[in-house]
Amino acid sequence: MTEEKCAHIEAITTVKRAQRRQCEECAKIGSRWVHLRVCQECGATRCCDDSPSRHATKHARASKHPVIASAEPGERWLYCYPDDAIAEY
Ligand SMILES: [Zn+2]
Ligand SMILES: [Zn+2]
Ligand SMILES: [Zn+2]
Protein backbone atom coordinates (compact mmCIF):
# COMPACT_ATOMS: atom_id res chain seq x y z
CA MET A 1 0.00 0.00 0.00
CA THR A 2 1.68 3.22 -1.07
CA GLU A 3 0.74 6.42 0.61
CA GLU A 4 0.40 9.13 -1.95
CA LYS A 5 -1.34 12.42 -1.57
CA CYS A 6 -3.59 13.83 -4.21
CA ALA A 7 -5.28 17.20 -4.51
CA HIS A 8 -8.68 15.69 -3.71
CA ILE A 9 -7.51 14.24 -0.42
CA GLU A 10 -5.51 17.31 0.48
CA ALA A 11 -8.62 19.44 0.01
CA ILE A 12 -10.42 17.55 2.78
CA THR A 13 -10.18 19.31 6.12
CA THR A 14 -12.89 17.48 8.04
CA VAL A 15 -13.52 13.82 7.40
CA LYS A 16 -17.22 12.99 7.10
CA ARG A 17 -18.38 10.11 9.26
CA ALA A 18 -21.24 7.69 8.63
CA GLN A 19 -24.62 9.00 9.74
CA ARG A 20 -25.96 5.50 10.22
CA ARG A 21 -24.02 2.28 10.17
CA GLN A 22 -25.62 0.86 7.05
CA CYS A 23 -25.20 1.01 3.30
CA GLU A 24 -28.06 3.21 2.14
CA GLU A 25 -28.40 1.30 -1.15
CA CYS A 26 -28.20 -2.17 0.42
CA ALA A 27 -30.84 -1.14 2.96
CA LYS A 28 -33.20 -0.30 0.07
CA ILE A 29 -32.78 -3.61 -1.72
CA GLY A 30 -32.34 -5.82 1.36
CA SER A 31 -28.77 -6.74 0.48
CA ARG A 32 -25.81 -7.32 2.78
CA TRP A 33 -22.50 -5.54 2.97
CA VAL A 34 -19.06 -6.28 4.34
CA HIS A 35 -17.50 -2.91 5.12
CA LEU A 36 -18.80 0.62 4.94
CA ARG A 37 -17.33 3.65 3.18
CA VAL A 38 -18.39 7.28 3.37
CA CYS A 39 -18.35 9.56 0.33
CA GLN A 40 -16.44 12.67 1.31
CA GLU A 41 -18.27 14.82 -1.21
CA CYS A 42 -21.87 14.23 -0.15
CA GLY A 43 -21.58 12.09 3.00
CA ALA A 44 -23.37 9.09 1.49
CA THR A 45 -22.63 5.78 3.22
CA ARG A 46 -22.02 2.90 0.81
CA CYS A 47 -20.52 -0.58 0.87
CA CYS A 48 -16.99 -1.61 -0.09
CA ASP A 49 -15.67 -3.73 -2.96
CA ASP A 50 -15.76 -6.88 -0.83
CA SER A 51 -19.52 -6.47 -0.65
CA PRO A 52 -21.66 -8.07 -3.37
CA SER A 53 -23.05 -4.79 -4.70
CA ARG A 54 -19.96 -2.54 -4.37
CA HIS A 55 -22.11 0.51 -3.89
CA ALA A 56 -19.26 2.85 -2.88
CA THR A 57 -17.49 2.31 -6.19
CA LYS A 58 -20.73 2.56 -8.13
CA HIS A 59 -21.56 5.80 -6.37
CA ALA A 60 -18.10 7.24 -7.07
CA ARG A 61 -18.35 6.37 -10.78
CA ALA A 62 -21.91 7.57 -11.20
CA SER A 63 -21.58 10.80 -9.26
CA LYS A 64 -17.90 11.58 -9.98
CA HIS A 65 -17.32 12.03 -6.26
CA PRO A 66 -13.62 11.16 -5.93
CA VAL A 67 -12.86 10.43 -2.27
CA ILE A 68 -14.22 7.92 0.23
CA ALA A 69 -13.28 7.29 3.84
CA SER A 70 -13.50 3.99 5.65
CA ALA A 71 -16.39 3.94 8.09
CA GLU A 72 -15.01 0.94 9.94
CA PRO A 73 -14.13 1.42 13.62
CA GLY A 74 -10.41 1.91 14.07
CA GLU A 75 -9.74 2.56 10.39
CA ARG A 76 -8.59 6.04 9.50
CA TRP A 77 -7.89 6.31 5.82
CA LEU A 78 -9.13 8.07 2.74
CA TYR A 79 -9.11 6.73 -0.79
CA CYS A 80 -9.26 8.70 -4.04
CA TYR A 81 -10.69 6.84 -7.03
CA PRO A 82 -9.33 8.94 -9.93
CA ASP A 83 -5.81 9.04 -8.51
CA ASP A 84 -5.91 5.56 -6.91
CA ALA A 85 -4.36 7.21 -3.87
CA ILE A 86 -4.73 6.26 -0.23
CA ALA A 87 -3.88 8.38 2.77
CA GLU A 88 -4.17 7.86 6.49
CA TYR A 89 -5.29 10.68 8.69
ZN1 LIG B 1 -7.36 12.56 -6.08
ZN1 LIG C 1 -24.37 -1.52 -0.57
ZN1 LIG D 1 -21.07 11.25 -2.99
mmCIF file of C-alpha atoms and ligand atoms in Angstrom:
data_model
loop_
_atom_site.group_PDB
_atom_site.id
_atom_site.type_symbol
_atom_site.label_atom_id
_atom_site.label_comp_id
_atom_site.label_asym_id
_atom_site.label_seq_id
_atom_site.Cartn_x
_atom_site.Cartn_y
_atom_site.Cartn_z
ATOM 1 C CA MET A 1 0.000 0.000 0.000
ATOM 2 C CA THR A 2 1.677 3.215 -1.067
ATOM 3 C CA GLU A 3 0.744 6.418 0.609
ATOM 4 C CA GLU A 4 0.402 9.134 -1.950
ATOM 5 C CA LYS A 5 -1.336 12.416 -1.575
ATOM 6 C CA CYS A 6 -3.593 13.826 -4.205
ATOM 7 C CA ALA A 7 -5.281 17.204 -4.505
ATOM 8 C CA HIS A 8 -8.683 15.690 -3.715
ATOM 9 C CA ILE A 9 -7.515 14.240 -0.421
ATOM 10 C CA GLU A 10 -5.513 17.314 0.476
ATOM 11 C CA ALA A 11 -8.623 19.444 0.010
ATOM 12 C CA ILE A 12 -10.415 17.551 2.783
ATOM 13 C CA THR A 13 -10.181 19.311 6.117
ATOM 14 C CA THR A 14 -12.887 17.477 8.045
ATOM 15 C CA VAL A 15 -13.521 13.817 7.396
ATOM 16 C CA LYS A 16 -17.215 12.987 7.096
ATOM 17 C CA ARG A 17 -18.379 10.108 9.262
ATOM 18 C CA ALA A 18 -21.238 7.689 8.631
ATOM 19 C CA GLN A 19 -24.625 9.002 9.736
ATOM 20 C CA ARG A 20 -25.963 5.496 10.218
ATOM 21 C CA ARG A 21 -24.020 2.276 10.169
ATOM 22 C CA GLN A 22 -25.620 0.863 7.053
ATOM 23 C CA CYS A 23 -25.199 1.012 3.299
ATOM 24 C CA GLU A 24 -28.065 3.207 2.143
ATOM 25 C CA GLU A 25 -28.403 1.296 -1.147
ATOM 26 C CA CYS A 26 -28.204 -2.174 0.422
ATOM 27 C CA ALA A 27 -30.842 -1.138 2.960
ATOM 28 C CA LYS A 28 -33.201 -0.297 0.073
ATOM 29 C CA ILE A 29 -32.781 -3.611 -1.717
ATOM 30 C CA GLY A 30 -32.340 -5.816 1.357
ATOM 31 C CA SER A 31 -28.767 -6.740 0.476
ATOM 32 C CA ARG A 32 -25.808 -7.315 2.776
ATOM 33 C CA TRP A 33 -22.501 -5.536 2.966
ATOM 34 C CA VAL A 34 -19.057 -6.283 4.339
ATOM 35 C CA HIS A 35 -17.504 -2.913 5.120
ATOM 36 C CA LEU A 36 -18.801 0.625 4.944
ATOM 37 C CA ARG A 37 -17.330 3.655 3.182
ATOM 38 C CA VAL A 38 -18.395 7.284 3.369
ATOM 39 C CA CYS A 39 -18.354 9.559 0.327
ATOM 40 C CA GLN A 40 -16.437 12.670 1.311
ATOM 41 C CA GLU A 41 -18.274 14.820 -1.209
ATOM 42 C CA CYS A 42 -21.871 14.231 -0.149
ATOM 43 C CA GLY A 43 -21.582 12.091 2.997
ATOM 44 C CA ALA A 44 -23.369 9.088 1.491
ATOM 45 C CA THR A 45 -22.631 5.779 3.216
ATOM 46 C CA ARG A 46 -22.020 2.904 0.805
ATOM 47 C CA CYS A 47 -20.522 -0.579 0.868
ATOM 48 C CA CYS A 48 -16.991 -1.615 -0.085
ATOM 49 C CA ASP A 49 -15.672 -3.726 -2.956
ATOM 50 C CA ASP A 50 -15.761 -6.876 -0.834
ATOM 51 C CA SER A 51 -19.525 -6.469 -0.649
ATOM 52 C CA PRO A 52 -21.665 -8.070 -3.365
ATOM 53 C CA SER A 53 -23.050 -4.789 -4.696
ATOM 54 C CA ARG A 54 -19.960 -2.535 -4.369
ATOM 55 C CA HIS A 55 -22.110 0.514 -3.894
ATOM 56 C CA ALA A 56 -19.259 2.851 -2.882
ATOM 57 C CA THR A 57 -17.491 2.309 -6.185
ATOM 58 C CA LYS A 58 -20.728 2.560 -8.135
ATOM 59 C CA HIS A 59 -21.559 5.802 -6.372
ATOM 60 C CA ALA A 60 -18.097 7.243 -7.075
ATOM 61 C CA ARG A 61 -18.354 6.374 -10.780
ATOM 62 C CA ALA A 62 -21.910 7.570 -11.201
ATOM 63 C CA SER A 63 -21.585 10.805 -9.263
ATOM 64 C CA LYS A 64 -17.900 11.576 -9.979
ATOM 65 C CA HIS A 65 -17.316 12.027 -6.263
ATOM 66 C CA PRO A 66 -13.623 11.165 -5.926
ATOM 67 C CA VAL A 67 -12.864 10.428 -2.269
ATOM 68 C CA ILE A 68 -14.222 7.924 0.234
ATOM 69 C CA ALA A 69 -13.278 7.287 3.842
ATOM 70 C CA SER A 70 -13.497 3.987 5.647
ATOM 71 C CA ALA A 71 -16.387 3.944 8.092
ATOM 72 C CA GLU A 72 -15.010 0.939 9.942
ATOM 73 C CA PRO A 73 -14.129 1.419 13.620
ATOM 74 C CA GLY A 74 -10.407 1.914 14.069
ATOM 75 C CA GLU A 75 -9.740 2.559 10.393
ATOM 76 C CA ARG A 76 -8.587 6.038 9.502
ATOM 77 C CA TRP A 77 -7.894 6.307 5.822
ATOM 78 C CA LEU A 78 -9.130 8.073 2.736
ATOM 79 C CA TYR A 79 -9.108 6.726 -0.794
ATOM 80 C CA CYS A 80 -9.257 8.695 -4.043
ATOM 81 C CA TYR A 81 -10.686 6.840 -7.031
ATOM 82 C CA PRO A 82 -9.327 8.938 -9.928
ATOM 83 C CA ASP A 83 -5.807 9.038 -8.505
ATOM 84 C CA ASP A 84 -5.913 5.564 -6.914
ATOM 85 C CA ALA A 85 -4.356 7.212 -3.871
ATOM 86 C CA ILE A 86 -4.735 6.258 -0.232
ATOM 87 C CA ALA A 87 -3.875 8.378 2.773
ATOM 88 C CA GLU A 88 -4.173 7.861 6.494
ATOM 89 C CA TYR A 89 -5.290 10.683 8.685
HETATM 90 ZN ZN ZN B 1 -7.358 12.557 -6.085
HETATM 91 ZN ZN ZN B 2 -24.365 -1.515 -0.571
HETATM 92 ZN ZN ZN B 3 -21.067 11.253 -2.993
#
